Amino acid sequence: MKFITVLGARPQFIKAAPVSRELRKEHEELIIHTGQHYDANMSDIFFEELHIPKPDFHLGVGSGSHGKQTGDMLAQIEEILLAEKPDYLLVYGDTNSTLAGALAAAKLHIPVVHIEAGLRSFNKKMPEEINRIMTDHVSEYLFCPTDTAIENLTNENITHNVINVGDVMYDAVVYNKKLANEGSEILTKHGLESKQYHLITIHRAENTDDEQKINNILEAFNKIDELKVWPIHPRTKHKLESYGLKLDEIPNLKVIEPVGYLDMLTLESNAKKIITDSGGVQKEAYFMEVPCVTVREQTEWVETLEGEANILVGTDVNKIIEAVNKEVSPSYKLVFGDGNASRKIVEAIRK
Ligand code: UD1
Ligand code: UDP
């Protein structure tokens, strides 16, 4: 069978690594990189360290408004699909690259395989929510990471070829955690000691595009005394610059460039707490049993909220501070599969 996989953003490279490895054992796969993420530390680094095969097509779309970015991708992906005639088109998650790939294929009657299907925040102001809903509704195979995702799809009358295989990000963590522990020098590089710092990642449009919200988040960081390490996403860096907001006056804050996946796993597993608005990072905090504080109003990853493994605080200054300072002792469950999601996906398609 011939697959075309569309990738474009950092978390998609990470999700694709275990799936590509399995898929290529029995199928042909071509990769289209849309170019949505293009900085070396947002893209190339993941292909290199996770040994993801080099993209066969690079669209070079880059940054832009939603319509322009998605439209440019759509037109170029369509041309490739017409020429290559794949049996399946494979997409991950909920970015503009996901939507463009799914839409281009569905209109050409090429079956769409959606990995990480069925997630919902029930907030249509998030671009990700629109991308997920649209992609799920044009997909032929919907591989869900959790039972909640299955329920969400059932509620939208999507029940055909909907399978809970577990989370491919869990596969990636299981595969790479040991490598990260053995190989990463990120703690020494930044003079960090295990469990003596909080790890921060903030990049979602709902926070960074709202000056009040990002101000609140920074105010909270100002009042958290402990050492904080923040690999900053380029979107956040640019937005802070445009608002004239500076991070150098926040006490005990180390702002660093985005890091590779193995360094990130090391930063996560050694953090005292993780403060984030990232979808992937919330899950990784759970996988590594590091308490998480999520700076958003909703989360799609509701399983992580049980027992305060993850505390959802929105952008209220005091709520952020209280949650970060709170002593929690969560118990963690195996709700994201058994680390074999990628294999199960390939098996399900074979059947
Ligand atoms: C995108 C996804 C988001 C996902 C995130 C993962 C959409 C709508 N959003 O958000 O769901 O959580 O990726 O990281 O698809 N930029 C650079 N260099 C890069 C990439 C981006 O400087 O390599 C800057 C540009 O200023 C750009 C901004 O970041 O305008 C936003 O990039 P974009 O890809 O539009 O969205 P993300 O915020 O990265
Ligand atoms: N990540 C990384 N380096 C960083 C920040 C994040 O490798 O500096 C990884 C992280 O471990 C997770 C993924 O990127 O696997 C999450 O991507 P991101 O937060 O950009 O997007 P989201 O998951 O919110 O869509």
Short mmCIF file of C-alpha atoms and ligand atoms in Angstrom, two decimals:
data_model
loop_
_atom_site.label_atom_id
_atom_site.label_comp_id
_atom_site.label_asym_id
_atom_site.label_seq_id
_atom_site.Cartn_x
_atom_site.Cartn_y
_atom_site.Cartn_z
CA MET A 1 0.00 0.00 0.00
CA LYS A 2 1.20 3.53 -0.70
CA PHE A 3 0.82 6.17 2.02
CA ILE A 4 1.43 9.89 1.87
CA THR A 5 2.00 11.48 5.28
CA VAL A 6 1.59 15.22 5.74
CA LEU A 7 3.65 16.81 8.52
CA GLY A 8 4.35 20.43 9.35
CA ALA A 9 4.66 21.25 13.04
CA ARG A 10 6.94 20.16 15.87
CA PRO A 11 4.56 17.77 17.67
CA GLN A 12 3.76 16.05 14.37
CA PHE A 13 7.38 15.14 13.76
CA ILE A 14 7.48 13.51 17.19
CA LYS A 15 4.20 11.62 16.61
CA ALA A 16 5.31 10.48 13.15
CA ALA A 17 8.59 8.95 14.32
CA PRO A 18 7.16 5.73 15.84
CA VAL A 19 4.39 5.40 13.24
CA SER A 20 6.72 5.81 10.25
CA ARG A 21 9.03 3.19 11.71
CA GLU A 22 6.15 0.65 11.87
CA LEU A 23 4.50 1.67 8.61
CA ARG A 24 7.64 1.25 6.54
CA LYS A 25 8.02 -2.37 7.64
CA GLU A 26 5.28 -3.30 5.19
CA HIS A 27 4.20 -0.24 3.21
CA GLU A 28 5.56 2.51 1.02
CA GLU A 29 5.47 5.96 2.65
CA LEU A 30 6.17 9.36 1.14
CA ILE A 31 6.42 12.37 3.45
CA ILE A 32 5.24 15.88 2.63
CA HIS A 33 6.67 18.56 4.95
CA THR A 34 4.47 21.64 4.58
CA GLY A 35 7.11 23.96 6.05
CA GLN A 36 4.71 25.29 8.70
CA HIS A 37 7.59 25.02 11.17
CA TYR A 38 10.93 25.83 9.59
CA ASP A 39 13.49 26.96 12.19
CA ALA A 40 16.13 24.25 12.60
CA ASN A 41 15.22 23.81 16.28
CA MET A 42 11.51 23.49 15.43
CA SER A 43 11.95 21.03 12.56
CA ASP A 44 15.30 19.59 11.33
CA ILE A 45 16.48 18.63 14.81
CA PHE A 46 13.57 16.18 15.19
CA PHE A 47 14.16 14.51 11.82
CA GLU A 48 17.80 14.03 12.76
CA GLU A 49 17.54 12.80 16.33
CA LEU A 50 14.42 10.65 15.83
CA HIS A 51 15.68 9.26 12.50
CA ILE A 52 12.53 10.28 10.65
CA PRO A 53 13.02 9.68 6.93
CA LYS A 54 13.77 12.87 4.99
CA PRO A 55 10.65 14.47 3.49
CA ASP A 56 10.09 13.58 -0.18
CA PHE A 57 8.37 16.95 -0.75
CA HIS A 58 9.01 20.22 1.04
CA LEU A 59 6.34 22.84 0.40
CA GLY A 60 8.11 25.75 2.12
CA VAL A 61 4.81 27.36 3.10
CA GLY A 62 6.14 29.06 6.27
CA SER A 63 4.16 31.38 8.53
CA GLY A 64 1.05 33.33 7.57
CA SER A 65 -2.59 33.93 8.34
CA HIS A 66 -4.73 30.82 8.72
CA GLY A 67 -6.34 31.14 5.28
CA LYS A 68 -3.13 31.89 3.43
CA GLN A 69 -1.10 29.21 5.19
CA THR A 70 -3.76 26.49 4.88
CA GLY A 71 -4.66 27.50 1.31
CA ASP A 72 -1.05 27.40 0.09
CA MET A 73 -0.65 23.95 1.59
CA LEU A 74 -3.95 22.73 0.13
CA ALA A 75 -3.07 23.70 -3.42
CA GLN A 76 0.39 22.14 -3.30
CA ILE A 77 -0.72 18.93 -1.56
CA GLU A 78 -3.46 18.45 -4.16
CA GLU A 79 -0.92 18.55 -6.98
CA ILE A 80 1.25 15.95 -5.28
CA LEU A 81 -1.71 13.66 -4.57
CA LEU A 82 -2.83 13.85 -8.20
CA ALA A 83 0.64 12.88 -9.38
CA GLU A 84 1.42 10.23 -6.76
CA LYS A 85 -2.02 8.61 -6.38
CA PRO A 86 -1.51 7.19 -2.88
CA ASP A 87 -3.87 4.60 -1.37
CA TYR A 88 -4.06 6.57 1.91
CA LEU A 89 -3.27 10.02 3.25
CA LEU A 90 -2.08 10.14 6.84
CA VAL A 91 -2.30 13.16 9.15
CA TYR A 92 -1.67 13.83 12.84
CA GLY A 93 -3.33 16.00 15.43
CA ASP A 94 -4.89 19.38 14.82
CA THR A 95 -2.65 21.89 13.07
CA ASN A 96 -3.26 23.77 9.84
CA SER A 97 -1.06 21.18 8.13
CA THR A 98 -3.44 18.46 9.36
CA LEU A 99 -6.48 20.21 7.94
CA ALA A 100 -4.85 21.00 4.60
CA GLY A 101 -3.76 17.39 4.11
CA ALA A 102 -7.12 15.95 5.09
CA LEU A 103 -9.12 18.34 2.92
CA ALA A 104 -6.94 17.89 -0.15
CA ALA A 105 -7.22 14.10 0.06
CA ALA A 106 -10.93 13.91 0.93
CA LYS A 107 -11.86 15.99 -2.14
CA LEU A 108 -9.88 13.56 -4.31
CA HIS A 109 -11.56 10.56 -2.63
CA ILE A 110 -8.30 9.39 -1.11
CA PRO A 111 -9.07 7.83 2.30
CA VAL A 112 -7.77 9.92 5.17
CA VAL A 113 -6.17 8.29 8.20
CA HIS A 114 -6.34 10.61 11.22
CA ILE A 115 -4.03 9.80 14.10
CA GLU A 116 -4.94 11.44 17.41
CA ALA A 117 -8.57 11.69 16.33
CA GLY A 118 -11.54 12.59 18.52
CA LEU A 119 -9.98 15.18 20.79
CA ARG A 120 -12.25 18.06 21.78
CA SER A 121 -11.86 21.14 23.95
CA PHE A 122 -15.38 22.32 23.03
CA ASN A 123 -13.92 25.77 22.42
CA LYS A 124 -14.28 26.77 18.79
CA LYS A 125 -12.21 29.91 19.35
CA MET A 126 -9.17 27.62 19.26
CA PRO A 127 -7.86 27.09 15.72
CA GLU A 128 -6.95 23.54 16.77
CA GLU A 129 -10.59 22.72 17.59
CA ILE A 130 -11.75 23.72 14.12
CA ASN A 131 -8.93 21.72 12.51
CA ARG A 132 -9.79 18.62 14.57
CA ILE A 133 -13.52 18.70 13.91
CA MET A 134 -13.07 19.22 10.17
CA THR A 135 -10.41 16.53 9.90
CA ASP A 136 -12.38 13.96 11.89
CA HIS A 137 -15.45 14.52 9.73
CA VAL A 138 -13.61 13.79 6.47
CA SER A 139 -11.51 10.88 7.76
CA GLU A 140 -11.96 7.22 6.86
CA TYR A 141 -9.85 5.79 9.70
CA LEU A 142 -9.91 7.53 13.08
CA PHE A 143 -7.26 6.33 15.49
CA CYS A 144 -8.05 7.63 18.96
CA PRO A 145 -5.66 7.84 21.91
CA THR A 146 -8.28 7.46 24.66
CA ASP A 147 -11.83 6.28 25.39
CA THR A 148 -12.86 9.91 25.83
CA ALA A 149 -11.89 10.56 22.21
CA ILE A 150 -14.06 7.63 21.10
CA GLU A 151 -17.00 9.04 23.08
CA ASN A 152 -16.53 12.48 21.54
CA LEU A 153 -16.74 10.97 18.06
CA THR A 154 -19.75 8.83 18.96
CA ASN A 155 -21.49 12.02 20.08
CA GLU A 156 -20.88 13.43 16.60
CA ASN A 157 -22.17 10.21 14.98
CA ILE A 158 -18.73 9.15 13.79
CA THR A 159 -18.44 5.45 14.56
CA HIS A 160 -17.05 3.76 11.43
CA ASN A 161 -13.38 2.68 11.68
CA VAL A 162 -12.99 4.45 15.02
CA ILE A 163 -10.42 2.62 17.15
CA ASN A 164 -8.72 3.35 20.46
CA VAL A 165 -5.14 2.27 19.84
CA GLY A 166 -3.55 4.35 22.60
CA ASP A 167 -1.38 7.40 22.19
CA VAL A 168 1.50 7.48 19.70
CA MET A 169 3.20 10.10 21.89
CA TYR A 170 3.33 7.48 24.62
CA ASP A 171 5.02 5.13 22.12
CA ALA A 172 7.58 7.87 21.48
CA VAL A 173 8.25 8.40 25.19
CA VAL A 174 8.59 4.67 25.89
CA TYR A 175 11.05 4.34 23.00
CA ASN A 176 13.13 7.43 23.74
CA LYS A 177 13.12 7.89 27.52
CA LYS A 178 16.15 5.71 28.16
CA LEU A 179 18.05 7.30 25.27
CA ALA A 180 17.24 10.71 26.73
CA ASN A 181 18.40 9.78 30.22
CA GLU A 182 21.66 8.40 28.89
CA GLY A 183 22.42 10.93 26.19
CA SER A 184 21.14 14.36 27.19
CA GLU A 185 23.51 16.93 28.71
CA ILE A 186 20.90 19.64 29.01
CA LEU A 187 20.90 19.72 32.83
CA THR A 188 24.67 20.20 33.05
CA LYS A 189 24.62 22.70 30.19
CA HIS A 190 22.27 24.97 32.14
CA GLY A 191 23.50 24.12 35.65
CA LEU A 192 20.19 22.46 36.61
CA GLU A 193 19.63 19.96 39.39
CA SER A 194 16.93 17.34 39.28
CA LYS A 195 13.66 18.42 40.92
CA GLN A 196 15.07 21.88 41.70
CA TYR A 197 13.30 23.77 38.90
CA HIS A 198 9.93 24.18 37.23
CA LEU A 199 9.71 23.71 33.45
CA ILE A 200 7.61 26.19 31.46
CA THR A 201 6.23 26.04 27.90
CA ILE A 202 3.66 28.55 26.64
CA HIS A 203 2.75 29.03 22.98
CA ARG A 204 -0.96 28.59 22.31
CA ALA A 205 -2.60 31.39 20.34
CA GLU A 206 -5.36 31.66 22.97
CA ASN A 207 -2.68 32.86 25.45
CA THR A 208 -0.04 34.53 23.31
CA ASP A 209 -2.42 36.51 21.09
CA ASP A 210 -4.16 38.05 24.12
CA GLU A 211 -1.96 40.69 25.75
CA GLN A 212 -3.91 40.58 29.03
CA LYS A 213 -3.58 36.82 29.32
CA ILE A 214 0.13 36.72 28.59
CA ASN A 215 0.62 39.60 31.03
CA ASN A 216 -1.17 37.62 33.74
CA ILE A 217 0.98 34.58 33.03
CA LEU A 218 4.17 36.64 33.34
CA GLU A 219 2.90 38.27 36.53
CA ALA A 220 2.40 34.81 38.03
CA PHE A 221 5.92 33.77 36.99
CA ASN A 222 7.18 36.95 38.68
CA LYS A 223 5.71 35.76 41.97
CA ILE A 224 6.94 32.18 41.83
CA ASP A 225 10.25 32.19 43.67
CA GLU A 226 11.69 28.88 42.55
CA LEU A 227 13.96 28.45 39.54
CA LYS A 228 12.03 28.29 36.28
CA VAL A 229 13.33 27.07 32.91
CA TRP A 230 11.50 28.15 29.75
CA PRO A 231 12.42 26.87 26.27
CA ILE A 232 10.56 29.59 24.43
CA HIS A 233 8.46 28.90 21.32
CA PRO A 234 9.17 31.38 18.48
CA ARG A 235 5.53 32.47 18.42
CA THR A 236 5.73 33.53 22.07
CA LYS A 237 9.09 35.25 21.58
CA HIS A 238 7.73 37.31 18.67
CA LYS A 239 4.48 38.14 20.47
CA LEU A 240 6.28 39.31 23.62
CA GLU A 241 8.53 41.51 21.48
CA SER A 242 5.50 43.02 19.74
CA TYR A 243 3.87 43.84 23.11
CA GLY A 244 7.17 45.26 24.43
CA LEU A 245 7.13 42.70 27.27
CA LYS A 246 10.50 41.65 28.68
CA LEU A 247 11.38 38.48 30.54
CA ASP A 248 14.75 39.51 31.98
CA GLU A 249 13.26 41.11 35.07
CA ILE A 250 11.43 37.97 36.17
CA PRO A 251 13.46 36.53 39.07
CA ASN A 252 14.99 33.09 38.78
CA LEU A 253 13.89 32.56 35.17
CA LYS A 254 16.14 30.91 32.59
CA VAL A 255 14.82 31.49 29.08
CA ILE A 256 16.40 29.14 26.55
CA GLU A 257 15.92 28.38 22.85
CA PRO A 258 13.55 25.51 21.92
CA VAL A 259 15.30 22.23 22.61
CA GLY A 260 15.36 18.86 20.83
CA TYR A 261 13.09 16.02 21.90
CA LEU A 262 15.63 14.06 23.97
CA ASP A 263 16.64 17.20 25.86
CA MET A 264 12.97 18.04 26.36
CA LEU A 265 12.22 14.60 27.83
CA THR A 266 15.15 15.12 30.20
CA LEU A 267 13.97 18.59 31.20
CA GLU A 268 10.46 17.22 31.77
CA SER A 269 11.36 14.14 33.78
CA ASN A 270 13.67 16.11 36.07
CA ALA A 271 11.33 19.05 36.63
CA LYS A 272 9.65 19.59 39.97
CA LYS A 273 6.54 20.77 38.15
CA ILE A 274 5.63 21.52 34.55
CA ILE A 275 3.69 24.67 33.72
CA THR A 276 2.33 24.57 30.18
CA ASP A 277 -0.41 25.22 27.65
CA SER A 278 0.91 22.56 25.26
CA GLY A 279 -1.15 19.48 24.50
CA GLY A 280 1.84 17.20 24.09
CA VAL A 281 3.64 18.48 27.16
CA GLN A 282 0.57 17.91 29.39
CA LYS A 283 0.58 14.29 28.32
CA GLU A 284 4.32 13.85 28.71
CA ALA A 285 4.09 15.28 32.23
CA TYR A 286 1.53 12.56 32.95
CA PHE A 287 3.59 9.81 31.32
CA MET A 288 6.61 10.81 33.43
CA GLU A 289 4.55 11.36 36.55
CA VAL A 290 5.58 14.98 36.97
CA PRO A 291 2.79 17.20 38.38
CA CYS A 292 1.49 19.62 35.76
CA VAL A 293 -0.23 23.01 35.85
CA THR A 294 -2.10 23.81 32.65
CA VAL A 295 -2.51 27.47 31.79
CA ARG A 296 -5.67 27.09 29.74
CA GLU A 297 -9.43 27.23 30.31
CA GLN A 298 -10.06 23.75 28.88
CA THR A 299 -7.99 20.70 28.16
CA GLU A 300 -8.68 17.91 25.69
CA TRP A 301 -6.62 15.61 27.91
CA VAL A 302 -9.21 15.28 30.66
CA GLU A 303 -7.76 11.99 31.92
CA THR A 304 -4.72 13.89 33.21
CA LEU A 305 -6.86 15.99 35.57
CA GLU A 306 -7.72 13.08 37.83
CA GLY A 307 -6.15 13.23 41.28
CA GLU A 308 -4.59 16.63 40.46
CA ALA A 309 -1.90 15.08 38.25
CA ASN A 310 -2.70 18.10 36.09
CA ILE A 311 -4.38 21.23 37.47
CA LEU A 312 -6.27 23.41 35.00
CA VAL A 313 -5.91 27.05 36.05
CA GLY A 314 -6.66 29.31 33.08
CA THR A 315 -4.77 32.59 33.26
CA ASP A 316 -5.78 33.87 36.69
CA VAL A 317 -2.58 35.02 38.41
CA ASN A 318 -3.42 33.67 41.86
CA LYS A 319 -4.71 30.35 40.56
CA ILE A 320 -1.47 29.78 38.66
CA ILE A 321 0.64 30.57 41.74
CA GLU A 322 -1.49 28.45 44.09
CA ALA A 323 -1.41 25.44 41.78
CA VAL A 324 2.34 25.66 41.28
CA ASN A 325 2.95 25.91 45.04
CA LYS A 326 0.42 23.22 45.97
CA GLU A 327 1.71 19.88 47.26
CA VAL A 328 -0.01 17.11 45.29
CA SER A 329 0.34 13.34 45.39
CA PRO A 330 -1.44 12.03 42.31
CA SER A 331 -1.72 8.42 41.32
CA TYR A 332 -1.19 7.73 37.64
CA LYS A 333 -3.11 5.24 35.50
CA LEU A 334 -2.35 3.58 32.17
CA VAL A 335 -4.99 5.47 30.20
CA PHE A 336 -2.92 6.23 27.10
CA GLY A 337 -2.34 2.68 25.89
CA ASP A 338 0.60 0.35 26.29
CA GLY A 339 3.22 1.94 24.03
CA ASN A 340 2.16 -0.07 20.97
CA ALA A 341 -0.24 2.39 19.36
CA SER A 342 1.83 2.61 16.16
CA ARG A 343 1.86 -1.15 15.66
CA LYS A 344 -1.90 -1.33 16.32
CA ILE A 345 -2.52 1.36 13.70
CA VAL A 346 -0.62 -0.53 11.03
CA GLU A 347 -2.36 -3.79 11.97
CA ALA A 348 -5.80 -2.18 11.84
CA ILE A 349 -5.15 -0.78 8.37
CA ARG A 350 -3.91 -4.20 7.17
CA LYS A 351 -7.23 -5.78 8.23
C1 UD1 B 1 1.10 25.51 15.60
C2 UD1 B 1 -0.29 24.89 15.72
C3 UD1 B 1 -0.57 24.57 17.19
C4 UD1 B 1 0.53 23.71 17.77
C5 UD1 B 1 1.90 24.33 17.52
C6 UD1 B 1 2.97 23.38 17.94
C7 UD1 B 1 -1.92 25.72 14.07
C8 UD1 B 1 -3.08 26.62 13.84
N1 UD1 B 1 -1.32 25.84 15.27
O1 UD1 B 1 1.09 26.71 16.31
O2 UD1 B 1 -1.79 23.87 17.29
O3 UD1 B 1 0.31 23.59 19.15
O4 UD1 B 1 2.06 24.60 16.10
O5 UD1 B 1 4.17 24.01 18.22
O6 UD1 B 1 -1.57 24.96 13.20
N2 UD1 B 1 7.53 30.65 13.95
C9 UD1 B 1 8.87 30.81 13.75
N3 UD1 B 1 9.58 29.73 13.31
C10 UD1 B 1 9.04 28.51 13.08
C11 UD1 B 1 7.66 28.37 13.27
C12 UD1 B 1 6.92 29.43 13.71
O7 UD1 B 1 9.43 31.88 13.95
O8 UD1 B 1 9.77 27.58 12.69
C13 UD1 B 1 6.75 31.79 14.47
C14 UD1 B 1 6.24 32.74 13.40
O9 UD1 B 1 6.27 34.02 13.94
C15 UD1 B 1 4.81 32.30 13.24
C16 UD1 B 1 4.43 31.87 14.64
O10 UD1 B 1 5.61 31.30 15.18
O11 UD1 B 1 3.96 33.31 12.76
C17 UD1 B 1 3.30 30.88 14.70
O12 UD1 B 1 3.58 29.73 13.90
P1 UD1 B 1 2.38 28.81 13.36
O13 UD1 B 1 2.93 27.62 12.72
O14 UD1 B 1 1.42 29.64 12.59
O15 UD1 B 1 1.61 28.39 14.65
P2 UD1 B 1 2.14 27.85 16.03
O16 UD1 B 1 1.88 28.90 17.06
O17 UD1 B 1 3.50 27.32 15.89
N1 UDP B 2 9.07 19.90 22.64
C1 UDP B 2 10.42 19.82 22.30
N2 UDP B 2 11.19 20.92 22.56
C2 UDP B 2 10.72 22.06 23.13
C3 UDP B 2 9.34 22.12 23.46
C4 UDP B 2 8.54 21.02 23.18
O1 UDP B 2 10.90 18.80 21.81
O2 UDP B 2 11.49 23.02 23.32
C5 UDP B 2 8.22 18.72 22.35
C6 UDP B 2 7.48 18.17 23.55
O3 UDP B 2 8.30 17.27 24.27
C7 UDP B 2 6.29 17.49 22.91
C8 UDP B 2 6.00 18.38 21.70
O4 UDP B 2 7.19 19.13 21.46
O5 UDP B 2 6.62 16.21 22.44
C9 UDP B 2 4.86 19.31 21.98
O6 UDP B 2 4.77 20.24 20.97
P1 UDP B 2 4.18 21.70 21.18
O7 UDP B 2 4.14 22.03 22.62
O8 UDP B 2 4.92 22.60 20.27
O9 UDP B 2 2.71 21.56 20.56
P2 UDP B 2 1.31 20.98 21.08
O10 UDP B 2 1.54 19.63 21.64
O11 UDP B 2 0.74 21.96 22.05
O12 UDP B 2 0.48 20.97 19.83
#
